[in-house]
Coordinates of C-alpha atoms and ligand atoms in Angstrom, one line a residue:
M295 CA 43.6 18.5 18.4
S296 CA 40.2 17.6 20.2
V297 CA 40.0 14.8 22.6
L298 CA 37.7 12.7 20.1
K299 CA 40.4 13.3 17.3
R300 CA 43.2 12.3 19.5
K301 CA 41.4 9.2 20.7
L302 CA 40.4 8.4 17.0
Y303 CA 44.1 8.7 16.0
K304 CA 45.1 6.2 18.8
K305 CA 42.4 3.9 17.6
I306 CA 43.7 4.3 14.0
L307 CA 47.1 3.4 14.8
E308 CA 46.2 0.4 16.8
H309 CA 43.8 -1.0 13.8
R310 CA 46.4 -0.4 10.9
P311 CA 48.6 -3.5 11.8
R312 CA 45.4 -5.5 11.9
I313 CA 44.7 -4.8 8.4
A314 CA 48.3 -5.0 7.2
K315 CA 48.6 -8.5 8.7
I316 CA 45.5 -9.7 6.9
L317 CA 46.7 -8.4 3.6
K318 CA 50.3 -9.7 4.0
E319 CA 49.6 -13.0 5.4
H320 CA 46.3 -14.2 4.4
G321 CA 45.4 -12.0 1.3
D322 CA 45.0 -14.9 -1.2
E323 CA 42.7 -16.9 1.3
V324 CA 39.0 -17.5 -0.2
I325 CA 36.5 -16.5 2.4
A326 CA 33.4 -16.6 0.2
E327 CA 32.1 -17.5 -3.1
V328 CA 29.7 -15.8 -5.5
T329 CA 26.6 -17.4 -7.2
A330 CA 25.2 -16.5 -10.7
S331 CA 22.0 -15.2 -9.0
Q332 CA 24.0 -12.8 -6.8
V333 CA 25.7 -11.2 -9.9
I334 CA 22.2 -11.1 -11.5
G335 CA 20.6 -10.1 -8.3
G336 CA 22.2 -6.6 -7.2
M337 CA 25.3 -8.4 -5.5
R338 CA 23.0 -9.3 -2.7
G339 CA 24.8 -10.8 0.2
I340 CA 28.1 -10.9 -1.2
K341 CA 30.9 -10.3 1.6
S342 CA 32.9 -7.8 0.0
L343 CA 32.9 -4.7 2.0
L344 CA 35.0 -4.0 5.5
T345 CA 33.6 -1.9 8.2
D346 CA 33.9 -2.2 12.0
I347 CA 31.3 0.7 12.4
S348 CA 28.1 -1.4 12.4
Y349 CA 27.1 -5.1 11.6
L350 CA 23.6 -6.0 10.5
D351 CA 22.6 -9.4 11.6
P352 CA 19.6 -10.9 9.6
D353 CA 17.8 -11.9 12.6
E354 CA 19.0 -9.5 15.4
G355 CA 19.2 -6.4 13.3
I356 CA 21.8 -3.5 13.6
R357 CA 24.7 -3.3 16.1
Y358 CA 26.8 -0.1 16.3
R359 CA 30.2 -0.9 17.3
G360 CA 28.9 -4.1 18.8
Y361 CA 26.0 -2.4 20.7
T362 CA 22.4 -3.3 19.9
L363 CA 20.1 -0.1 19.4
P364 CA 18.5 -0.4 23.0
E365 CA 22.1 -0.6 24.4
V366 CA 23.2 2.4 22.3
L367 CA 20.1 4.3 23.8
E368 CA 20.7 3.2 27.1
K369 CA 24.5 3.6 27.4
L370 CA 25.1 7.1 25.7
P371 CA 25.0 10.1 27.9
K372 CA 21.6 12.0 27.6
P373 CA 20.8 15.6 28.1
E374 CA 19.1 16.4 31.6
G375 CA 15.5 15.3 31.7
A376 CA 15.8 13.9 28.2
E377 CA 14.8 10.3 27.2
M378 CA 17.2 10.0 24.3
P379 CA 20.8 10.5 24.0
Y380 CA 23.0 13.1 22.7
V381 CA 23.6 12.5 18.8
E382 CA 27.1 14.0 19.5
G383 CA 27.9 11.1 21.7
L384 CA 26.9 8.6 19.0
Y385 CA 29.5 10.2 16.7
H386 CA 32.0 9.5 19.4
L387 CA 30.8 6.0 19.5
L388 CA 30.8 5.3 15.7
L389 CA 34.3 6.7 15.3
T390 CA 36.1 5.2 18.2
G391 CA 34.0 2.3 19.3
E392 CA 33.7 3.8 22.9
I393 CA 30.9 5.3 25.0
P394 CA 31.9 8.8 25.6
T395 CA 31.6 10.3 29.1
Q396 CA 29.4 13.4 29.8
E397 CA 32.7 15.6 29.6
E398 CA 33.5 14.0 26.2
V399 CA 30.2 14.6 24.8
E400 CA 30.1 18.2 26.1
E401 CA 33.4 19.0 24.3
I402 CA 32.0 17.5 21.1
I403 CA 28.9 19.8 21.4
I404 CA 31.2 22.6 21.8
D405 CA 33.2 21.6 18.7
F406 CA 30.0 21.1 16.8
N407 CA 28.7 24.5 17.5
N408 CA 32.0 26.1 16.4
R409 CA 31.7 24.5 13.2
R410 CA 28.0 25.6 12.5
M411 CA 28.7 28.7 10.4
I412 CA 27.2 28.4 7.1
P413 CA 28.3 30.6 4.0
N414 CA 25.5 32.8 2.7
Y415 CA 26.0 31.5 -0.8
V416 CA 24.2 28.1 0.8
W417 CA 21.0 29.8 1.3
D418 CA 21.0 31.5 -1.9
V419 CA 21.4 28.0 -3.6
I420 CA 18.6 26.8 -1.4
D421 CA 16.4 30.1 -2.0
S422 CA 17.0 29.5 -5.8
F423 CA 15.1 26.4 -6.1
P424 CA 11.5 26.3 -7.1
S425 CA 9.1 25.6 -4.1
E426 CA 7.6 22.4 -5.8
S427 CA 11.2 20.9 -5.7
H428 CA 11.6 17.9 -3.7
P429 CA 13.6 18.7 -0.4
M430 CA 16.1 15.8 -1.2
A431 CA 17.2 17.6 -4.2
I432 CA 17.6 20.7 -2.6
L433 CA 19.5 18.9 0.4
S434 CA 21.7 17.2 -2.3
A435 CA 22.6 20.6 -4.1
A436 CA 23.0 22.6 -0.8
V437 CA 25.7 19.9 0.4
M438 CA 27.2 20.0 -3.0
S439 CA 27.5 23.7 -2.7
L440 CA 29.7 23.5 0.2
Q441 CA 32.4 21.7 -1.7
R442 CA 34.8 24.6 -2.1
E443 CA 35.1 24.5 1.7
S444 CA 36.9 21.0 1.7
H445 CA 40.0 20.9 3.7
F446 CA 40.9 17.6 2.3
N447 CA 41.0 19.2 -1.2
V448 CA 43.5 21.8 0.0
K449 CA 45.6 19.3 1.8
Y450 CA 45.7 16.9 -1.2
H451 CA 46.8 19.6 -3.5
E452 CA 49.5 20.6 -1.0
G453 CA 50.9 17.0 -1.6
I454 CA 50.3 15.4 1.9
S455 CA 51.0 11.6 2.7
K456 CA 48.3 9.2 2.4
M457 CA 48.7 8.2 5.9
D458 CA 47.3 11.7 6.8
Y459 CA 44.3 11.7 4.5
W460 CA 42.1 10.9 7.3
S461 CA 42.9 14.0 9.3
S462 CA 41.5 16.4 6.9
T463 CA 38.7 14.2 5.9
Y464 CA 37.6 14.1 9.7
E465 CA 37.6 17.8 9.6
D466 CA 35.4 18.0 6.6
A467 CA 33.4 15.3 8.0
T468 CA 32.8 17.2 11.3
N469 CA 32.2 20.4 9.6
L470 CA 29.4 18.9 7.4
L471 CA 27.6 16.9 10.3
A472 CA 27.6 20.2 12.4
K473 CA 25.9 22.2 9.4
M474 CA 23.4 19.5 7.9
P475 CA 20.9 20.0 10.7
L476 CA 20.7 23.7 9.9
I477 CA 20.4 23.0 6.2
G478 CA 17.9 20.6 6.7
A479 CA 15.5 22.9 9.0
Y480 CA 16.1 25.8 6.9
I481 CA 14.8 23.7 3.7
Y482 CA 11.9 22.7 6.1
N483 CA 11.0 26.3 6.8
K484 CA 11.6 27.6 3.4
L485 CA 9.3 25.0 1.6
Y486 CA 6.7 24.7 4.2
H487 CA 6.7 27.2 7.1
P488 CA 8.2 30.4 5.9
E489 CA 6.5 31.9 9.1
N490 CA 9.2 30.3 11.2
G491 CA 11.9 32.5 9.6
H492 CA 15.3 31.7 9.3
R493 CA 16.1 30.4 12.9
Y494 CA 19.6 30.4 14.1
P495 CA 20.7 27.6 16.6
K496 CA 21.0 28.4 20.1
P497 CA 24.6 28.4 21.3
T498 CA 24.2 26.2 24.5
C499 CA 21.9 23.6 22.9
D500 CA 22.9 20.1 21.8
L501 CA 22.2 19.0 18.1
G502 CA 18.8 17.5 18.9
G503 CA 17.5 20.4 21.1
N504 CA 18.6 22.8 18.2
F505 CA 17.2 21.0 15.3
A506 CA 13.6 21.1 17.5
Y507 CA 14.1 24.7 17.9
M508 CA 15.1 25.4 14.2
M509 CA 12.1 23.4 13.0
G510 CA 9.8 25.4 15.4
K511 CA 8.9 22.3 17.4
D512 CA 8.4 22.1 21.2
K513 CA 9.4 19.1 23.5
P514 CA 9.5 16.1 23.2
Y515 CA 10.6 16.7 19.5
D516 CA 13.9 17.4 20.6
D517 CA 14.0 13.5 21.9
V518 CA 12.1 12.6 18.4
A519 CA 15.2 14.3 16.5
R520 CA 17.8 12.7 18.9
M521 CA 16.0 9.2 18.4
Y522 CA 15.4 9.7 14.5
F523 CA 19.0 10.5 13.9
I524 CA 20.5 7.9 16.1
I525 CA 18.5 5.0 14.7
H526 CA 18.9 5.9 11.1
A527 CA 22.8 6.5 11.4
D528 CA 24.1 3.3 10.0
H529 CA 23.3 0.0 8.7
E530 CA 26.5 -1.5 7.6
S531 CA 28.2 -0.7 4.3
G532 CA 26.3 -2.4 1.8
N533 CA 22.9 -0.4 1.4
V534 CA 22.7 2.0 -1.3
S535 CA 23.3 5.2 0.7
A536 CA 26.4 4.0 2.8
H537 CA 27.8 2.2 -0.3
T538 CA 27.4 5.1 -2.6
G539 CA 29.0 7.4 -0.1
H540 CA 32.2 4.9 0.2
L541 CA 32.2 4.3 -3.5
V542 CA 32.4 7.8 -4.4
A543 CA 35.0 8.8 -1.7
S544 CA 37.0 5.9 -2.6
S545 CA 38.1 7.9 -5.7
L546 CA 39.4 10.5 -3.2
S547 CA 36.5 12.7 -4.0
D548 CA 35.9 14.7 -0.9
I549 CA 33.0 14.2 1.5
Y550 CA 30.9 16.9 0.1
Y551 CA 30.8 15.0 -3.4
A552 CA 30.4 11.8 -1.6
T553 CA 27.5 12.8 0.9
S554 CA 25.7 14.5 -1.9
A555 CA 25.7 11.1 -3.9
M556 CA 24.7 9.3 -0.7
I557 CA 21.6 11.6 -0.3
N558 CA 20.6 11.0 -4.1
G559 CA 20.8 7.2 -3.4
L560 CA 18.8 7.5 -0.3
A561 CA 16.2 9.4 -2.2
G562 CA 14.8 6.2 -4.0
P563 CA 11.5 4.7 -3.1
L564 CA 13.1 1.4 -2.6
H565 CA 15.4 2.8 0.2
G566 CA 15.0 6.2 2.2
L567 CA 12.0 7.5 0.4
A568 CA 10.0 4.6 1.7
N569 CA 9.2 6.5 5.0
Q570 CA 7.2 9.0 2.9
E571 CA 5.6 6.2 0.8
V572 CA 4.1 4.6 3.9
L573 CA 2.5 8.0 4.8
R574 CA 1.3 8.4 1.3
W575 CA 0.0 5.0 1.2
L576 CA -1.7 5.1 4.7
Q577 CA -3.3 8.6 3.8
G578 CA -4.9 7.1 1.0
L579 CA -6.4 4.4 3.1
K580 CA -7.6 6.8 5.6
E581 CA -9.5 8.9 2.8
Q582 CA -11.0 5.6 1.6
M583 CA -12.2 4.9 5.1
G584 CA -13.4 8.4 5.8
G585 CA -10.8 8.6 8.8
E586 CA -12.3 5.5 10.5
V587 CA -9.9 2.7 11.7
P588 CA -10.4 -0.1 9.1
T589 CA -11.6 -3.5 10.3
E590 CA -8.9 -6.5 9.7
E591 CA -10.8 -7.4 6.7
E592 CA -10.7 -3.9 5.2
M593 CA -7.0 -3.6 5.9
K594 CA -6.4 -7.0 4.3
K595 CA -8.4 -5.8 1.3
Y596 CA -6.2 -2.7 0.9
V597 CA -2.8 -4.6 1.3
W598 CA -4.0 -7.2 -1.5
D599 CA -5.2 -4.4 -3.9
T600 CA -1.9 -2.7 -3.6
L601 CA 0.0 -5.9 -4.2
N602 CA -2.3 -7.2 -7.0
S603 CA -1.7 -3.8 -8.7
G604 CA 1.9 -4.7 -8.9
Q605 CA 3.2 -2.3 -6.1
V606 CA 5.3 -3.1 -3.2
I607 CA 4.1 -2.7 0.5
P608 CA 6.0 0.4 1.6
G609 CA 7.7 -0.1 5.0
Y610 CA 7.8 -3.9 4.7
G611 CA 10.7 -6.3 3.5
H612 CA 14.6 -5.9 3.7
A613 CA 17.4 -7.0 1.6
V614 CA 19.1 -8.5 4.8
L615 CA 16.9 -8.4 7.8
R616 CA 14.6 -11.6 8.2
K617 CA 12.9 -10.3 11.5
T618 CA 11.1 -7.2 12.5
D619 CA 13.7 -4.3 12.3
P620 CA 14.7 -3.0 15.8
R621 CA 14.5 0.4 14.5
Y622 CA 10.9 -0.1 13.9
T623 CA 10.5 -1.5 17.5
V624 CA 12.4 1.5 19.0
Q625 CA 9.9 3.8 17.4
R626 CA 7.0 1.7 18.2
E627 CA 7.8 1.8 21.9
F628 CA 8.1 5.4 21.6
C629 CA 4.9 5.7 20.1
L630 CA 3.3 3.3 22.8
K631 CA 4.5 5.8 25.4
H632 CA 3.8 9.2 23.7
L633 CA 1.3 8.7 21.3
P634 CA -0.8 5.4 21.8
D635 CA -4.1 7.0 20.6
D636 CA -2.5 8.6 17.5
P637 CA -5.0 7.4 14.6
I638 CA -2.0 6.8 12.0
F639 CA -0.4 4.9 14.8
K640 CA -3.3 2.8 15.0
Y641 CA -3.3 2.3 11.3
V642 CA 0.4 1.3 11.5
D643 CA -0.2 -1.2 14.4
A644 CA -3.4 -2.7 12.4
L645 CA -0.9 -3.0 9.3
Y646 CA 1.4 -5.1 11.6
N647 CA -1.4 -7.6 12.2
V648 CA -2.0 -8.4 8.7
V649 CA 0.8 -7.6 6.2
P650 CA 3.4 -10.3 7.4
D651 CA 0.9 -13.2 6.8
I652 CA -0.2 -11.6 3.5
L653 CA 3.3 -11.2 2.4
R654 CA 4.1 -14.9 3.1
E655 CA 0.9 -16.0 1.2
H656 CA 1.9 -13.6 -1.6
G657 CA 5.0 -15.6 -1.7
K658 CA 7.6 -13.1 -3.0
A659 CA 9.2 -11.0 -0.1
K660 CA 12.0 -12.9 1.6
N661 CA 11.2 -10.8 4.5
P662 CA 7.5 -10.3 5.4
W663 CA 8.4 -8.0 8.5
P664 CA 8.4 -4.3 9.0
N665 CA 11.2 -2.2 8.5
V666 CA 12.4 1.1 10.0
D667 CA 10.2 3.2 7.4
A668 CA 6.9 1.4 8.6
Q669 CA 6.9 3.7 11.6
S670 CA 9.3 6.6 11.3
G671 CA 6.7 8.9 9.5
V672 CA 3.9 8.3 12.1
V673 CA 6.2 9.9 14.8
Q674 CA 7.0 12.9 12.7
W675 CA 3.4 13.3 11.7
H676 CA 2.4 13.2 15.0
Y677 CA 4.5 16.1 16.0
G678 CA 3.2 18.3 13.1
V679 CA 5.9 17.4 10.6
K680 CA 3.1 16.5 8.2
E681 CA 5.0 17.2 4.9
Y682 CA 6.0 13.7 4.3
D683 CA 8.3 14.6 1.4
F684 CA 10.6 16.0 4.1
Y685 CA 11.1 12.8 6.0
T686 CA 14.0 11.4 4.0
V687 CA 16.0 14.6 4.6
L688 CA 15.6 13.7 8.3
F689 CA 17.0 10.2 7.4
S690 CA 19.7 11.7 5.5
I691 CA 21.1 13.9 8.5
G692 CA 21.2 10.7 10.7
R693 CA 22.7 8.4 8.0
A694 CA 25.5 11.1 7.1
F695 CA 26.7 10.2 10.8
G696 CA 27.3 6.8 9.7
V697 CA 28.5 7.2 6.3
L698 CA 31.0 9.9 7.1
S699 CA 32.4 8.0 10.1
N700 CA 33.0 5.3 7.5
I701 CA 34.8 7.4 5.2
V702 CA 36.9 8.7 7.7
W703 CA 37.9 5.1 8.5
D704 CA 38.3 4.2 4.7
R705 CA 41.0 7.0 4.4
A706 CA 42.6 6.0 7.9
L707 CA 43.0 2.5 6.6
G708 CA 44.2 3.4 3.1
F709 CA 41.3 1.6 1.3
P710 CA 41.8 1.8 -2.4
L711 CA 39.5 2.8 -5.2
E712 CA 36.6 0.4 -5.4
R713 CA 36.6 -1.5 -8.7
P714 CA 34.7 -4.9 -9.0
K715 CA 34.8 -6.6 -12.0
S716 CA 31.9 -7.2 -14.5
I717 CA 31.4 -9.9 -17.0
T718 CA 29.1 -10.3 -20.0
T719 CA 26.2 -12.5 -20.1
E720 CA 28.1 -15.0 -22.8
M721 CA 30.6 -15.4 -20.1
L722 CA 28.2 -16.0 -17.5
E723 CA 26.5 -18.7 -19.5
K724 CA 29.7 -20.3 -20.0
M725 CA 30.6 -20.1 -16.3
V726 CA 27.3 -22.0 -15.3
G727 CA 27.8 -24.6 -18.3
I728 CA 25.1 -23.3 -20.7
K729 CA 26.0 -24.4 -24.1
K730 CA 24.9 -22.2 -27.1
Ligands
CMX1029 N1 5.8 -5.7 -0.9 C1 5.7 -6.4 -2.1 N2 6.7 -7.2 -2.7 C2 7.9 -7.2 -1.9 C3 8.1 -6.5 -0.7 C4 7.2 -5.7 -0.2 N3 7.3 -5.0 0.9 N4 9.5 -6.6 -0.4 C5 9.9 -7.6 -1.4 N5 9.0 -7.8 -2.3 C6 9.3 -8.7 -3.5 C7 10.3 -7.8 -4.2 O1 9.9 -6.8 -5.1 C8 10.8 -8.9 -5.0 O2 9.8 -9.1 -6.1 P1 10.4 -9.5 -7.7 O3 10.9 -11.0 -7.6 O4 9.1 -9.6 -8.6 O5 11.4 -8.6 -8.3 C9 10.6 -10.1 -4.2 O6 9.8 -9.8 -3.3 C10 12.0 -10.4 -3.7 O7 12.5 -9.4 -3.0 P2 13.3 -9.6 -1.7 O8 14.5 -10.7 -2.1 O9 12.6 -10.2 -0.6 O10 13.9 -8.1 -1.3 P3 14.9 -7.1 -2.0 O11 16.2 -7.4 -1.4 O12 14.9 -7.4 -3.4 O13 14.4 -5.8 -2.0 C11 13.4 -4.1 -0.3 C12 14.4 -5.2 -0.5 C13 13.5 -3.3 0.7 C14 13.8 -3.1 -1.6 C15 11.9 -4.6 -0.8 O14 11.6 -5.4 0.6 C16 10.8 -3.7 -0.8 O15 10.6 -2.9 -2.1 N6 10.2 -3.1 0.3 C17 9.3 -2.1 0.3 C18 10.0 -0.7 0.2 C19 10.8 -0.3 1.6 O16 10.1 -0.4 2.6 N7 11.9 0.1 1.5 C20 12.8 0.5 2.5 C21 13.7 -0.3 3.0 C22 14.7 0.0 4.2 C23 15.4 1.1 3.8 O17 16.3 1.0 3.1 O18 15.0 2.3 4.2

C-alpha cells in the first residue's frame, strides 16, 4: 500500500466514529429548515450535503481542508524553480487534510506515472469523433470508454464488504486522475494541433510539467496548468459538477460513470462552460472595437446591450459567493505579474470596473462580482490556447481531483444512495396555506 493510501486509511478509521456518533445520538435533530422558494429555486442553500474536503464561505470563498487558496498555493511543495505547487500534492491534501512533504509528493508522482498507460481503444474512441465535436463531449466519452477498467466493479462482483468499497474506489480514482491530462492533451492536439502529434508524457515530469509538454507549450505554461488544475479542483459538494459526480456514485456506479456525468454537468454555460463564454463575448466586443480597448462608456454600453437582450454577463455572479471569487484574484495576480499588457487582460480589467455597478443597477443578480471564469480564459489565450471550446476540458481535469476525492470519502463513510423527496405543486400550495 502506498504511503498516501495508508495515511488515508488511518484518517478514514479516525473519522468513521464521528459520523456514527452523529447518526446514533443526534440523527433526529433538526439543523435547518427549507422554504418554498428553495424548493422551487434549485434547492439553493439547503444544507443537505456533507463533505470535509472543501467549504465555500459566501464572503471569503473556497477553503480546501481549511486552507484558503493563497495558503494552499503557498504551503504545498513546488517543483524546483516553479511558482505553483505540484497538483499531486493537492491530491494528498484533499484526501488526507494534510500538507504533504516533498518526499510524499515525489512518491505520488511516481505512483501517477505508473498509472498513466491508456488502452488503445480510448484513442480510437477519440479519433472516431467528427472534428466539429465539442471537446467536452469527446472527453466525457473517452472517460466513459475506460469504464471496463474499473477495479471497484470487479471487487463488488466478488462480494467485498461495504467497509472496503473505498479501497478499490481509490485505485480507480487515482488511475483516472493520472490518465485525464493525457486524454485532455490528446483531444486538444487531435482537434486543433495535429502537428503536435501524439506526445507521450516524460517519465520524470510532474503532472503540470507533462501537461504543458503534451500540449506543446513552453514555460511558464507548466505553472499555468498547475494553477489552473489546483484552483478549479473543488467548490464544496452542491455545485452541478460535484453534486452530479456524488449523486451518480451514490448508486455505486463506478467512478468512470460518475466522472463522465460530472463532465456533462460542467459542460453547461451556467457552470464550467462560462469560461469559454467570457472569451467569446469579449471577442465580440474586440471585433466591434477594431481591437482598441474600449472607453468606460463603450464598455458600459456593451454590458447593458447584453443584459437588455436577455443574456447574462458571463463570468459574473454566483449561486453561493457574495464577493469577488478568490480564484479570480489568484489568476488576476498571475496576469499582473506575467501578462500585464495583454490586450484581453486589459478588457477583463476594464470589465471589472463597470460590471458590478451595472449588475447592481440591473437589480437581479444577488452577486455582482466576478467568478473564476471571468479570468481563466485570458490566461489560456495569452499562452496560445486560443481554442476556447477547450477551456472547460481544463476545468474538468482540475475538478476531477475534488469530485473523485469526495467519492472515495463517500464510500469510506458508507454514504447511502441519494434520494431527496419531491412533492407536487398542490402539496406545496397546501403547505404554504394557499386555498383553492
Ligand atoms: N448576468 C445577468 N444576470 C444575472 C447574472 C449575470 N452574470 N447572474 C445572475 N443573474 C440573474 C439570474 O439569471 C437570475 O435572473 P432570473 O431571476 O431572471 O432568473 C437572477 O439574477 C438571480 O440569480 P442569482 O440568484 O443571483 O444567481 P443564481 O444562483 O440563480 O445563478 C449563476 C448563479 C452563476 C448561474 C449566475 O450568476 C449566472 O448565470 N452567471 C453567469 C454565468 C457564469 O458566469 N457562470 C459560472 C459560475 C461559476 C462556475 O460554476 O463555473
